[in-house]
Amino acid sequence: MKLGSRPIIVVIVYLIIYSSISLVNHYNFRTFAWDLGINNNAIYDYAHFRWNDCMILQPQFKNVLADHFTLLPILVSPLYWIFGSYTMLLFQITAILFGGVGIYKYFLHKTSDSSLSLIAMIHFYSVWGIFSALGFDYHDNVIGSMLVPWLFYSFEKEKWKTAAIYFLLICISKENMALWAVSIVMTIYLLNYKSTRVRKISVLFGLFALVYFLFVVKVIIPSIANEGREYLHFNYKAIGNNFSEAIQTLILRPQYAFSLLFENTTGWNEANFIKSELHFFVLLSGGYAILYKPQYLLMLLPIYAQKLFNDDIGKWGLNYQYSIELVPILTLALYTFLYEINKRHKIYYLLLPCLITIVATASSMDHRISKWYQPEQVRFYDKKHYQTEYNVAEINERLKVIPKNAAVSASNCLVPHLAFRDYIYQFPVTNNAEYIVLLKSENTYPLSHEEFENKISEYNTSIDWKKVVDDDNLIIYKQNK
């Protein structure tokens, strides 16, 4: 895979930007038990050739795959021996950069226009969904989304074995990604409907993904789940209590379903305009191209439904990893549209939409309506992003008093750094913990500040625990035996 000097420079620039967000967050204790701690504990178990019995999620899972059926961490787990607690973050950054290279290769093959391909690559790297995802830990749907451009490229070049590999990786990245994969190949079907070969392979891929999704959700997850838990991620009460009710609502009440894409049904005023903000930024980032290339609606609508029908308003807007699937859709639709209407290949037709997207993303990092946004986790250009209220190097040094094989209960933001052990819990869950490790910070989740301080007072007076570290920021208790 050869790249010219210009795309390599772009990759390097974005590598620096992405690392300054994700890796700096982790160093400064701005990554969390949910979800980096969960993933770090999982790859620790996988690297030791065993399934992960996740204790961070409570009640405890006997197999973390009963929560989300994500197989990619198994493949990546040996790298934990080299990169430690940064492994999944580095994997995620690499995947995003790889996705941008896929955009470049796809458009270069399709258009033979290196300038268009380069600008499309920059657009892809600049969409707000990537920055929001990097600002919040590691997530498997980011990896799956970054393989979409390569799937399109493989179909474009008629490399069916390669396409099958990318498609399989998308499906196994997360169970709901398999369902989205059906709409991806149906979009490819419509874009290439004149090709009998593409139509046949698209249908076969789609059938495989649908069967895989149903088998995972209906058979595999229930078989490995704790008794009575089954599949936990159908949180769409606005359209039904289960998949069959949701399908009935979509078919029998389409006007109502359409209204849910825009309306706040929670009765909570603070949730107003979050959906509107999402639509606005989708348009600014090239969503208008889908009106010209409606085939991409097949890819867009399932993601919109997944976000906007959800009970959780945190999934509605621009935050976290919940917009990452929109990134390849927007770039693929926009630059296909611009290539087809820009017959004279004027550069400003290509640059202006990219610049608007960059400005929109920068604006979204400074202010957003979406609830619970933490700007210091994303704004790589702000000195506050690099500052902490405590001495990170000193805390890391003090954490060395904890034996590597000890059972630990730790503050939310410490769990990812202490997750490579058999027993790790998110405080206040302690169970069989031998050490309790608490960082005094603004983030005391899942406890309020008052509850957190009360817990400290409780352990200070307990005869079962003694302090081995106590300074302005860090407290470590060791169990008396």
CSV table of C-alpha atoms in Angstrom, one decimal:
chain,number,residue,atom,x,y,z
A,1,MET,CA,0.0,0.0,0.0
A,2,LYS,CA,1.9,3.0,-1.3
A,3,LEU,CA,1.1,6.6,-0.3
A,4,GLY,CA,2.5,9.8,-1.6
A,5,SER,CA,4.2,12.3,0.6
A,6,ARG,CA,1.1,14.6,0.9
A,7,PRO,CA,-1.2,11.9,2.5
A,8,ILE,CA,1.7,10.7,4.7
A,9,ILE,CA,2.1,14.3,6.0
A,10,VAL,CA,-1.7,14.5,6.7
A,11,VAL,CA,-1.6,11.2,8.6
A,12,ILE,CA,1.4,12.4,10.7
A,13,VAL,CA,-0.4,15.7,11.6
A,14,TYR,CA,-3.6,13.9,12.6
A,15,LEU,CA,-1.6,11.2,14.5
A,16,ILE,CA,-0.1,14.0,16.6
A,17,ILE,CA,-3.6,15.6,17.2
A,18,TYR,CA,-5.3,12.4,18.0
A,19,SER,CA,-2.6,11.3,20.4
A,20,SER,CA,-2.6,14.6,22.1
A,21,ILE,CA,-6.3,14.0,22.9
A,22,SER,CA,-6.5,10.3,23.7
A,23,LEU,CA,-3.1,9.5,25.2
A,24,VAL,CA,-2.9,12.8,27.2
A,25,ASN,CA,-6.4,12.0,28.7
A,26,HIS,CA,-5.2,8.6,29.8
A,27,TYR,CA,-2.0,10.0,31.3
A,28,ASN,CA,-3.9,12.7,33.2
A,29,PHE,CA,-6.4,10.2,34.6
A,30,ARG,CA,-9.3,11.3,32.4
A,31,THR,CA,-10.1,7.7,31.2
A,32,PHE,CA,-12.6,5.7,33.1
A,33,ALA,CA,-13.7,2.3,34.4
A,34,TRP,CA,-16.5,2.4,31.8
A,35,ASP,CA,-15.2,1.7,29.2
A,36,LEU,CA,-11.4,1.6,29.1
A,37,GLY,CA,-11.1,-0.1,32.4
A,38,ILE,CA,-13.5,-2.8,31.2
A,39,ASN,CA,-11.5,-3.3,28.0
A,40,ASN,CA,-8.1,-3.3,29.8
A,41,ASN,CA,-9.3,-6.0,32.2
A,42,ALA,CA,-10.7,-8.0,29.3
A,43,ILE,CA,-7.5,-8.0,27.2
A,44,TYR,CA,-5.5,-8.9,30.4
A,45,ASP,CA,-7.6,-12.1,30.7
A,46,TYR,CA,-7.5,-12.8,26.9
A,47,ALA,CA,-3.7,-12.5,26.9
A,48,HIS,CA,-3.7,-15.1,29.6
A,49,PHE,CA,-5.9,-17.4,27.5
A,50,ARG,CA,-9.1,-17.2,29.5
A,51,TRP,CA,-12.5,-15.5,29.2
A,52,ASN,CA,-13.1,-12.3,31.1
A,53,ASP,CA,-15.4,-12.4,34.1
A,54,CYS,CA,-16.0,-8.7,34.3
A,55,MET,CA,-16.2,-7.3,37.9
A,56,ILE,CA,-16.2,-3.6,36.9
A,57,LEU,CA,-19.7,-4.0,35.6
A,58,GLN,CA,-22.1,-4.8,38.5
A,59,PRO,CA,-23.7,-7.2,39.0
A,60,GLN,CA,-20.7,-9.0,37.8
A,61,PHE,CA,-20.7,-10.7,34.4
A,62,LYS,CA,-19.4,-14.3,34.3
A,63,ASN,CA,-18.3,-13.4,30.7
A,64,VAL,CA,-18.0,-9.8,29.5
A,65,LEU,CA,-19.1,-10.9,26.0
A,66,ALA,CA,-22.6,-11.2,27.4
A,67,ASP,CA,-22.6,-7.4,27.7
A,68,HIS,CA,-21.4,-6.6,24.2
A,69,PHE,CA,-20.2,-9.4,21.8
A,70,THR,CA,-16.9,-7.8,20.8
A,71,LEU,CA,-14.2,-10.1,19.5
A,72,LEU,CA,-11.6,-7.6,18.3
A,73,PRO,CA,-10.1,-7.1,21.8
A,74,ILE,CA,-9.2,-10.9,21.7
A,75,LEU,CA,-7.1,-10.3,18.6
A,76,VAL,CA,-5.4,-7.3,20.0
A,77,SER,CA,-4.8,-8.6,23.5
A,78,PRO,CA,-1.2,-9.8,23.0
A,79,LEU,CA,-0.1,-6.2,22.5
A,80,TYR,CA,-0.9,-5.5,26.1
A,81,TRP,CA,2.5,-7.0,27.0
A,82,ILE,CA,4.1,-4.2,25.0
A,83,PHE,CA,1.9,-1.2,25.4
A,84,GLY,CA,0.3,-1.8,28.8
A,85,SER,CA,-2.8,0.4,29.7
A,86,TYR,CA,-2.4,2.4,26.5
A,87,THR,CA,-2.9,-0.6,24.2
A,88,MET,CA,-6.6,-0.1,23.2
A,89,LEU,CA,-6.1,3.7,22.8
A,90,LEU,CA,-3.2,3.1,20.4
A,91,PHE,CA,-5.2,0.5,18.6
A,92,GLN,CA,-8.1,3.0,18.2
A,93,ILE,CA,-5.9,5.8,17.0
A,94,THR,CA,-4.3,3.5,14.5
A,95,ALA,CA,-7.7,2.3,13.2
A,96,ILE,CA,-8.9,5.9,12.7
A,97,LEU,CA,-5.7,6.8,10.7
A,98,PHE,CA,-6.2,3.5,8.7
A,99,GLY,CA,-9.8,4.5,7.9
A,100,GLY,CA,-8.6,7.8,6.5
A,101,VAL,CA,-6.1,6.0,4.3
A,102,GLY,CA,-9.0,3.9,3.1
A,103,ILE,CA,-10.9,7.0,2.1
A,104,TYR,CA,-7.9,8.3,0.2
A,105,LYS,CA,-7.4,5.0,-1.6
A,106,TYR,CA,-11.1,4.6,-2.4
A,107,PHE,CA,-11.4,8.1,-4.0
A,108,LEU,CA,-8.1,7.9,-5.8
A,109,HIS,CA,-9.2,4.6,-7.5
A,110,LYS,CA,-12.7,5.9,-8.2
A,111,THR,CA,-11.7,9.4,-9.5
A,112,SER,CA,-7.9,9.3,-10.3
A,113,ASP,CA,-7.9,12.8,-8.6
A,114,SER,CA,-5.2,12.9,-6.0
A,115,SER,CA,-6.3,16.4,-4.8
A,116,LEU,CA,-9.9,15.3,-4.3
A,117,SER,CA,-8.7,12.2,-2.5
A,118,LEU,CA,-6.5,14.1,-0.2
A,119,ILE,CA,-9.2,16.7,0.7
A,120,ALA,CA,-11.7,13.9,1.3
A,121,MET,CA,-9.1,12.3,3.7
A,122,ILE,CA,-8.7,15.6,5.6
A,123,HIS,CA,-12.5,15.9,5.8
A,124,PHE,CA,-12.8,12.4,7.2
A,125,TYR,CA,-10.2,13.1,9.8
A,126,SER,CA,-11.8,16.4,10.8
A,127,VAL,CA,-15.5,15.3,11.4
A,128,TRP,CA,-16.5,16.0,15.0
A,129,GLY,CA,-17.5,12.3,15.6
A,130,ILE,CA,-13.8,11.3,15.7
A,131,PHE,CA,-12.8,13.9,18.2
A,132,SER,CA,-15.7,13.1,20.5
A,133,ALA,CA,-14.9,9.4,20.4
A,134,LEU,CA,-11.2,10.0,21.1
A,135,GLY,CA,-12.2,12.2,24.1
A,136,PHE,CA,-13.9,9.3,25.7
A,137,ASP,CA,-11.9,6.1,26.2
A,138,TYR,CA,-11.9,3.2,23.7
A,139,HIS,CA,-14.9,1.7,21.9
A,140,ASP,CA,-15.2,-1.2,19.4
A,141,ASN,CA,-17.7,0.5,17.1
A,142,VAL,CA,-14.9,3.0,16.3
A,143,ILE,CA,-12.8,0.2,14.9
A,144,GLY,CA,-15.7,-1.2,12.9
A,145,SER,CA,-16.6,2.2,11.5
A,146,MET,CA,-13.0,2.7,10.3
A,147,LEU,CA,-13.2,-0.4,8.2
A,148,VAL,CA,-16.1,0.8,6.1
A,149,PRO,CA,-14.0,2.8,3.6
A,150,TRP,CA,-11.8,-0.3,3.1
A,151,LEU,CA,-15.0,-2.3,2.4
A,152,PHE,CA,-16.1,0.2,-0.2
A,153,TYR,CA,-12.6,0.2,-1.7
A,154,SER,CA,-12.5,-3.6,-1.9
A,155,PHE,CA,-15.8,-3.7,-3.7
A,156,GLU,CA,-14.7,-1.0,-6.0
A,157,LYS,CA,-11.6,-3.0,-7.0
A,158,GLU,CA,-13.6,-6.3,-7.0
A,159,LYS,CA,-11.3,-7.9,-4.4
A,160,TRP,CA,-14.0,-10.2,-2.9
A,161,LYS,CA,-11.8,-12.1,-0.5
A,162,THR,CA,-10.4,-8.9,0.9
A,163,ALA,CA,-14.0,-7.5,1.1
A,164,ALA,CA,-15.1,-10.6,3.0
A,165,ILE,CA,-12.3,-10.1,5.6
A,166,TYR,CA,-13.2,-6.4,6.2
A,167,PHE,CA,-16.9,-7.3,6.3
A,168,LEU,CA,-16.3,-10.0,8.8
A,169,LEU,CA,-14.2,-7.7,11.0
A,170,ILE,CA,-17.0,-5.1,11.0
A,171,CYS,CA,-19.5,-7.8,12.1
A,172,ILE,CA,-17.4,-9.1,14.9
A,173,SER,CA,-16.4,-5.6,16.1
A,174,LYS,CA,-19.7,-5.4,18.0
A,175,GLU,CA,-23.0,-7.2,17.7
A,176,ASN,CA,-25.0,-4.1,16.7
A,177,MET,CA,-22.4,-3.3,14.0
A,178,ALA,CA,-23.5,-6.6,12.3
A,179,LEU,CA,-27.0,-5.2,12.0
A,180,TRP,CA,-25.6,-1.9,10.5
A,181,ALA,CA,-23.4,-4.0,8.1
A,182,VAL,CA,-26.6,-5.1,6.4
A,183,SER,CA,-27.5,-1.5,5.5
A,184,ILE,CA,-23.8,-0.9,4.4
A,185,VAL,CA,-23.9,-3.6,1.8
A,186,MET,CA,-27.4,-2.6,0.7
A,187,THR,CA,-26.0,0.8,0.0
A,188,ILE,CA,-23.1,-0.7,-2.0
A,189,TYR,CA,-25.8,-2.7,-3.8
A,190,LEU,CA,-27.7,0.4,-4.9
A,191,LEU,CA,-24.5,2.3,-5.8
A,192,ASN,CA,-23.4,-0.5,-8.1
A,193,TYR,CA,-26.8,-1.9,-9.2
A,194,LYS,CA,-25.6,-2.3,-12.8
A,195,SER,CA,-23.0,-4.9,-11.7
A,196,THR,CA,-24.6,-8.4,-11.3
A,197,ARG,CA,-21.6,-9.6,-9.4
A,198,VAL,CA,-21.7,-6.8,-6.9
A,199,ARG,CA,-25.5,-7.3,-6.4
A,200,LYS,CA,-25.1,-11.0,-5.7
A,201,ILE,CA,-22.2,-10.6,-3.3
A,202,SER,CA,-23.9,-7.7,-1.5
A,203,VAL,CA,-27.0,-9.8,-0.9
A,204,LEU,CA,-24.9,-12.8,0.4
A,205,PHE,CA,-23.0,-10.5,2.7
A,206,GLY,CA,-26.2,-8.9,4.0
A,207,LEU,CA,-27.8,-12.3,4.7
A,208,PHE,CA,-24.7,-13.4,6.6
A,209,ALA,CA,-24.7,-10.2,8.7
A,210,LEU,CA,-28.4,-10.5,9.6
A,211,VAL,CA,-28.1,-14.2,10.5
A,212,TYR,CA,-24.9,-13.5,12.5
A,213,PHE,CA,-26.7,-10.6,14.4
A,214,LEU,CA,-29.7,-12.7,15.3
A,215,PHE,CA,-27.6,-15.7,16.3
A,216,VAL,CA,-25.4,-13.6,18.6
A,217,VAL,CA,-28.4,-11.8,20.2
A,218,LYS,CA,-30.8,-14.7,20.4
A,219,VAL,CA,-28.4,-17.6,21.0
A,220,ILE,CA,-24.8,-16.8,22.0
A,221,ILE,CA,-25.4,-13.9,24.4
A,222,PRO,CA,-28.3,-15.6,26.3
A,223,SER,CA,-26.2,-18.8,26.6
A,224,ILE,CA,-23.2,-17.1,28.3
A,225,ALA,CA,-25.2,-14.5,30.2
A,226,ASN,CA,-25.9,-14.6,33.9
A,227,GLU,CA,-29.3,-16.1,34.7
A,228,GLY,CA,-32.1,-13.7,33.7
A,229,ARG,CA,-29.9,-11.1,32.1
A,230,GLU,CA,-29.9,-12.0,28.4
A,231,TYR,CA,-29.5,-9.0,26.0
A,232,LEU,CA,-29.2,-5.8,27.9
A,233,HIS,CA,-29.0,-3.1,25.3
A,234,PHE,CA,-32.5,-2.8,23.9
A,235,ASN,CA,-33.3,0.6,25.5
A,236,TYR,CA,-35.9,2.0,23.2
A,237,LYS,CA,-39.2,2.2,25.2
A,238,ALA,CA,-40.4,5.0,22.9
A,239,ILE,CA,-40.9,2.4,20.1
A,240,GLY,CA,-41.4,-0.8,22.1
A,241,ASN,CA,-40.2,-3.1,24.8
A,242,ASN,CA,-38.5,-5.6,22.4
A,243,PHE,CA,-37.3,-6.0,18.8
A,244,SER,CA,-40.7,-7.2,17.5
A,245,GLU,CA,-42.6,-4.3,19.1
A,246,ALA,CA,-40.1,-1.9,17.7
A,247,ILE,CA,-40.5,-3.3,14.2
A,248,GLN,CA,-44.3,-3.1,14.5
A,249,THR,CA,-44.1,0.6,15.6
A,250,LEU,CA,-41.8,1.5,12.6
A,251,ILE,CA,-44.2,-0.2,10.2
A,252,LEU,CA,-47.6,0.8,11.6
A,253,ARG,CA,-46.7,4.2,13.0
A,254,PRO,CA,-44.2,5.7,10.6
A,255,GLN,CA,-45.2,9.3,11.3
A,256,TYR,CA,-44.7,8.8,15.0
A,257,ALA,CA,-41.3,7.2,14.4
A,258,PHE,CA,-40.3,10.0,12.1
A,259,SER,CA,-41.2,12.6,14.8
A,260,LEU,CA,-38.9,10.8,17.3
A,261,LEU,CA,-35.9,11.9,15.1
A,262,PHE,CA,-36.6,15.5,16.2
A,263,GLU,CA,-38.7,15.6,19.3
A,264,ASN,CA,-37.7,15.4,23.0
A,265,THR,CA,-40.1,12.8,24.5
A,266,THR,CA,-38.5,12.8,27.9
A,267,GLY,CA,-40.3,15.8,29.4
A,268,TRP,CA,-36.9,17.0,30.6
A,269,ASN,CA,-36.2,20.6,29.4
A,270,GLU,CA,-32.5,20.1,29.4
A,271,ALA,CA,-32.9,17.6,26.6
A,272,ASN,CA,-34.4,20.2,24.3
A,273,PHE,CA,-32.5,20.9,21.1
A,274,ILE,CA,-30.0,18.1,21.5
A,275,LYS,CA,-31.4,16.3,18.4
A,276,SER,CA,-31.5,19.5,16.5
A,277,GLU,CA,-27.9,20.1,17.2
A,278,LEU,CA,-27.0,16.7,15.8
A,279,HIS,CA,-28.9,17.4,12.6
A,280,PHE,CA,-27.3,20.8,12.2
A,281,PHE,CA,-23.8,19.5,12.5
A,282,VAL,CA,-24.5,16.6,10.2
A,283,LEU,CA,-25.6,19.1,7.6
A,284,LEU,CA,-22.6,21.3,8.2
A,285,SER,CA,-20.3,18.3,7.8
A,286,GLY,CA,-21.7,17.3,4.4
A,287,GLY,CA,-25.0,15.7,5.2
A,288,TYR,CA,-26.7,17.7,2.5
A,289,ALA,CA,-24.9,15.5,-0.1
A,290,ILE,CA,-27.2,12.6,0.9
A,291,LEU,CA,-30.1,14.4,-0.7
A,292,TYR,CA,-28.2,14.0,-4.0
A,293,LYS,CA,-27.0,10.5,-3.2
A,294,PRO,CA,-30.0,9.0,-1.3
A,295,GLN,CA,-28.4,5.6,-1.4
A,296,TYR,CA,-26.5,6.6,1.7
A,297,LEU,CA,-29.7,7.0,3.6
A,298,LEU,CA,-29.7,3.2,4.0
A,299,MET,CA,-26.5,3.6,6.0
A,300,LEU,CA,-27.6,6.8,7.8
A,301,LEU,CA,-31.1,5.9,9.0
A,302,PRO,CA,-30.1,2.9,11.2
A,303,ILE,CA,-27.5,5.0,13.0
A,304,TYR,CA,-30.1,7.8,13.4
A,305,ALA,CA,-32.6,5.3,14.8
A,306,GLN,CA,-30.0,3.8,17.1
A,307,LYS,CA,-29.1,7.2,18.5
A,308,LEU,CA,-32.4,9.2,18.4
A,309,PHE,CA,-34.9,6.5,19.4
A,310,ASN,CA,-32.8,5.6,22.5
A,311,ASP,CA,-34.0,6.3,26.0
A,312,ASP,CA,-30.6,7.8,26.9
A,313,ILE,CA,-30.3,11.4,25.9
A,314,GLY,CA,-26.5,11.1,26.1
A,315,LYS,CA,-26.7,9.1,22.9
A,316,TRP,CA,-28.7,11.7,21.0
A,317,GLY,CA,-26.1,14.4,20.4
A,318,LEU,CA,-22.5,15.0,19.5
A,319,ASN,CA,-20.9,13.4,22.6
A,320,TYR,CA,-18.8,10.3,23.1
A,321,GLN,CA,-18.5,7.5,20.5
A,322,TYR,CA,-22.2,7.6,19.4
A,323,SER,CA,-21.6,9.6,16.2
A,324,ILE,CA,-18.6,7.7,14.9
A,325,GLU,CA,-20.6,5.7,12.3
A,326,LEU,CA,-21.6,9.0,10.7
A,327,VAL,CA,-18.1,9.9,9.8
A,328,PRO,CA,-17.5,7.5,6.9
A,329,ILE,CA,-21.1,8.1,5.7
A,330,LEU,CA,-20.6,11.8,5.5
A,331,THR,CA,-17.2,11.7,3.7
A,332,LEU,CA,-18.2,9.0,1.2
A,333,ALA,CA,-21.5,10.8,0.3
A,334,LEU,CA,-20.0,14.3,0.2
A,335,TYR,CA,-17.0,13.7,-2.0
A,336,THR,CA,-18.9,11.3,-4.3
A,337,PHE,CA,-21.4,14.1,-4.7
A,338,LEU,CA,-18.7,16.8,-5.2
A,339,TYR,CA,-16.9,14.7,-7.8
A,340,GLU,CA,-20.0,14.1,-9.8
A,341,ILE,CA,-21.2,17.7,-9.9
A,342,ASN,CA,-17.7,19.3,-10.1
A,343,LYS,CA,-17.1,18.5,-13.8
A,344,ARG,CA,-14.4,21.1,-14.1
A,345,HIS,CA,-12.6,19.9,-11.0
A,346,LYS,CA,-12.4,23.4,-9.4
A,347,ILE,CA,-10.5,23.0,-6.2
A,348,TYR,CA,-12.6,25.5,-4.2
A,349,TYR,CA,-15.6,23.2,-4.7
A,350,LEU,CA,-13.7,20.6,-2.8
A,351,LEU,CA,-12.0,22.7,-0.2
A,352,LEU,CA,-14.9,24.9,1.0
A,353,PRO,CA,-17.0,22.0,2.4
A,354,CYS,CA,-13.9,20.6,4.1
A,355,LEU,CA,-13.2,24.0,5.7
A,356,ILE,CA,-16.8,24.3,6.8
A,357,THR,CA,-16.5,20.9,8.5
A,358,ILE,CA,-13.3,21.9,10.2
A,359,VAL,CA,-14.8,25.1,11.6
A,360,ALA,CA,-18.0,23.2,12.7
A,361,THR,CA,-15.9,20.7,14.5
A,362,ALA,CA,-13.8,23.4,16.2
A,363,SER,CA,-17.0,25.1,17.2
A,364,SER,CA,-18.4,21.9,18.6
A,365,MET,CA,-15.4,21.5,20.8
A,366,ASP,CA,-15.8,24.9,22.3
A,367,HIS,CA,-19.6,24.7,23.0
A,368,ARG,CA,-22.4,22.2,22.5
A,369,ILE,CA,-25.9,21.7,23.7
A,370,SER,CA,-25.4,18.0,24.2
A,371,LYS,CA,-25.6,17.2,27.9
A,372,TRP,CA,-22.6,16.2,30.0
A,373,TYR,CA,-19.9,17.4,27.6
A,374,GLN,CA,-16.5,17.8,29.2
A,375,PRO,CA,-14.5,20.2,27.0
A,376,GLU,CA,-11.1,19.6,28.7
A,377,GLN,CA,-11.2,16.0,27.4
A,378,VAL,CA,-11.4,17.1,23.7
A,379,ARG,CA,-9.9,20.5,23.3
A,380,PHE,CA,-6.3,19.6,22.5
A,381,TYR,CA,-5.5,23.2,21.7
A,382,ASP,CA,-6.4,24.4,25.2
A,383,LYS,CA,-3.7,24.4,27.9
A,384,LYS,CA,-6.3,23.1,30.4
A,385,HIS,CA,-6.3,19.8,28.5
A,386,TYR,CA,-2.7,19.3,29.6
A,387,GLN,CA,-3.1,20.4,33.2
A,388,THR,CA,-4.3,18.5,36.2
A,389,GLU,CA,-5.0,19.4,39.8
A,390,TYR,CA,-2.4,16.9,41.0
A,391,ASN,CA,1.1,15.6,40.2
A,392,VAL,CA,0.6,12.7,37.8
A,393,ALA,CA,4.1,11.3,38.1
A,394,GLU,CA,4.0,11.4,41.9
A,395,ILE,CA,0.6,9.5,41.9
A,396,ASN,CA,2.0,6.9,39.5
A,397,GLU,CA,5.0,6.4,41.8
A,398,ARG,CA,2.7,5.9,44.8
A,399,LEU,CA,0.6,3.4,43.0
A,400,LYS,CA,3.6,1.1,42.9
A,401,VAL,CA,3.0,0.1,46.6
A,402,ILE,CA,0.1,-2.0,45.3
A,403,PRO,CA,1.2,-5.6,44.5
A,404,LYS,CA,0.5,-6.6,40.9
A,405,ASN,CA,-1.6,-9.6,41.9
A,406,ALA,CA,-3.6,-7.8,44.7
A,407,ALA,CA,-7.3,-7.4,44.4
A,408,VAL,CA,-8.2,-3.7,44.1
A,409,SER,CA,-11.1,-1.4,44.4
A,410,ALA,CA,-10.3,1.9,42.8
A,411,SER,CA,-11.7,5.3,41.8
A,412,ASN,CA,-13.4,5.5,38.4
A,413,CYS,CA,-10.4,7.3,36.8
A,414,LEU,CA,-7.8,5.0,38.3
A,415,VAL,CA,-9.4,1.7,37.2
A,416,PRO,CA,-7.9,1.7,33.6
A,417,HIS,CA,-4.4,2.1,35.1
A,418,LEU,CA,-4.9,-0.8,37.6
A,419,ALA,CA,-7.0,-3.1,35.5
A,420,PHE,CA,-4.3,-5.7,34.7
A,421,ARG,CA,-5.1,-8.1,37.5
A,422,ASP,CA,-7.6,-10.9,38.3
A,423,TYR,CA,-9.7,-8.8,40.7
A,424,ILE,CA,-10.5,-5.1,39.9
A,425,TYR,CA,-13.6,-3.2,41.1
A,426,GLN,CA,-14.9,0.3,40.7
A,427,PHE,CA,-15.3,1.9,44.1
A,428,PRO,CA,-17.5,1.8,46.1
A,429,VAL,CA,-17.7,-1.9,45.2
A,430,THR,CA,-15.0,-3.7,47.3
A,431,ASN,CA,-16.0,-7.4,47.6
A,432,ASN,CA,-12.7,-9.2,48.2
A,433,ALA,CA,-10.5,-6.2,47.6
A,434,GLU,CA,-7.2,-6.1,49.5
A,435,TYR,CA,-6.5,-2.5,48.6
A,436,ILE,CA,-8.8,0.5,48.1
A,437,VAL,CA,-7.3,3.3,46.0
A,438,LEU,CA,-9.0,6.7,45.9
A,439,LEU,CA,-8.2,9.8,43.9
A,440,LYS,CA,-9.6,13.0,45.2
A,441,SER,CA,-10.9,14.7,42.0
A,442,GLU,CA,-14.0,16.3,40.6
A,443,ASN,CA,-15.0,12.9,39.1
A,444,THR,CA,-16.3,10.7,42.0
A,445,TYR,CA,-18.8,8.7,39.8
A,446,PRO,CA,-20.8,6.7,40.7
A,447,LEU,CA,-20.9,8.6,44.0
A,448,SER,CA,-21.7,12.2,44.6
A,449,HIS,CA,-19.0,14.3,46.3
A,450,GLU,CA,-20.8,14.1,49.6
A,451,GLU,CA,-21.2,10.3,49.4
A,452,PHE,CA,-17.5,10.0,48.4
A,453,GLU,CA,-16.4,12.1,51.4
A,454,ASN,CA,-18.7,10.0,53.7
A,455,LYS,CA,-17.1,6.8,52.4
A,456,ILE,CA,-13.6,8.2,53.2
A,457,SER,CA,-14.7,9.0,56.7
A,458,GLU,CA,-16.1,5.5,57.1
A,459,TYR,CA,-12.9,3.8,56.0
A,460,ASN,CA,-10.8,6.2,58.1
A,461,THR,CA,-12.5,4.9,61.3
A,462,SER,CA,-12.8,1.3,60.2
A,463,ILE,CA,-10.7,-1.3,62.1
A,464,ASP,CA,-10.6,-3.5,59.0
A,465,TRP,CA,-8.5,-1.0,56.9
A,466,LYS,CA,-5.4,1.1,57.4
A,467,LYS,CA,-4.0,3.9,55.3
A,468,VAL,CA,-0.7,3.2,53.6
A,469,VAL,CA,-0.8,6.4,51.5
A,470,ASP,CA,-2.5,9.7,52.4
A,471,ASP,CA,-1.7,12.9,50.7
A,472,ASP,CA,-3.6,15.8,49.2
A,473,ASN,CA,-4.9,13.8,46.2
A,474,LEU,CA,-4.4,10.1,46.8
A,475,ILE,CA,-5.5,7.7,49.5
A,476,ILE,CA,-4.6,4.0,49.6
A,477,TYR,CA,-6.1,1.7,52.2
A,478,LYS,CA,-4.8,-1.8,52.9
A,479,GLN,CA,-7.0,-4.4,54.4
A,480,ASN,CA,-6.0,-5.5,57.9
A,481,LYS,CA,-5.5,-9.2,58.1
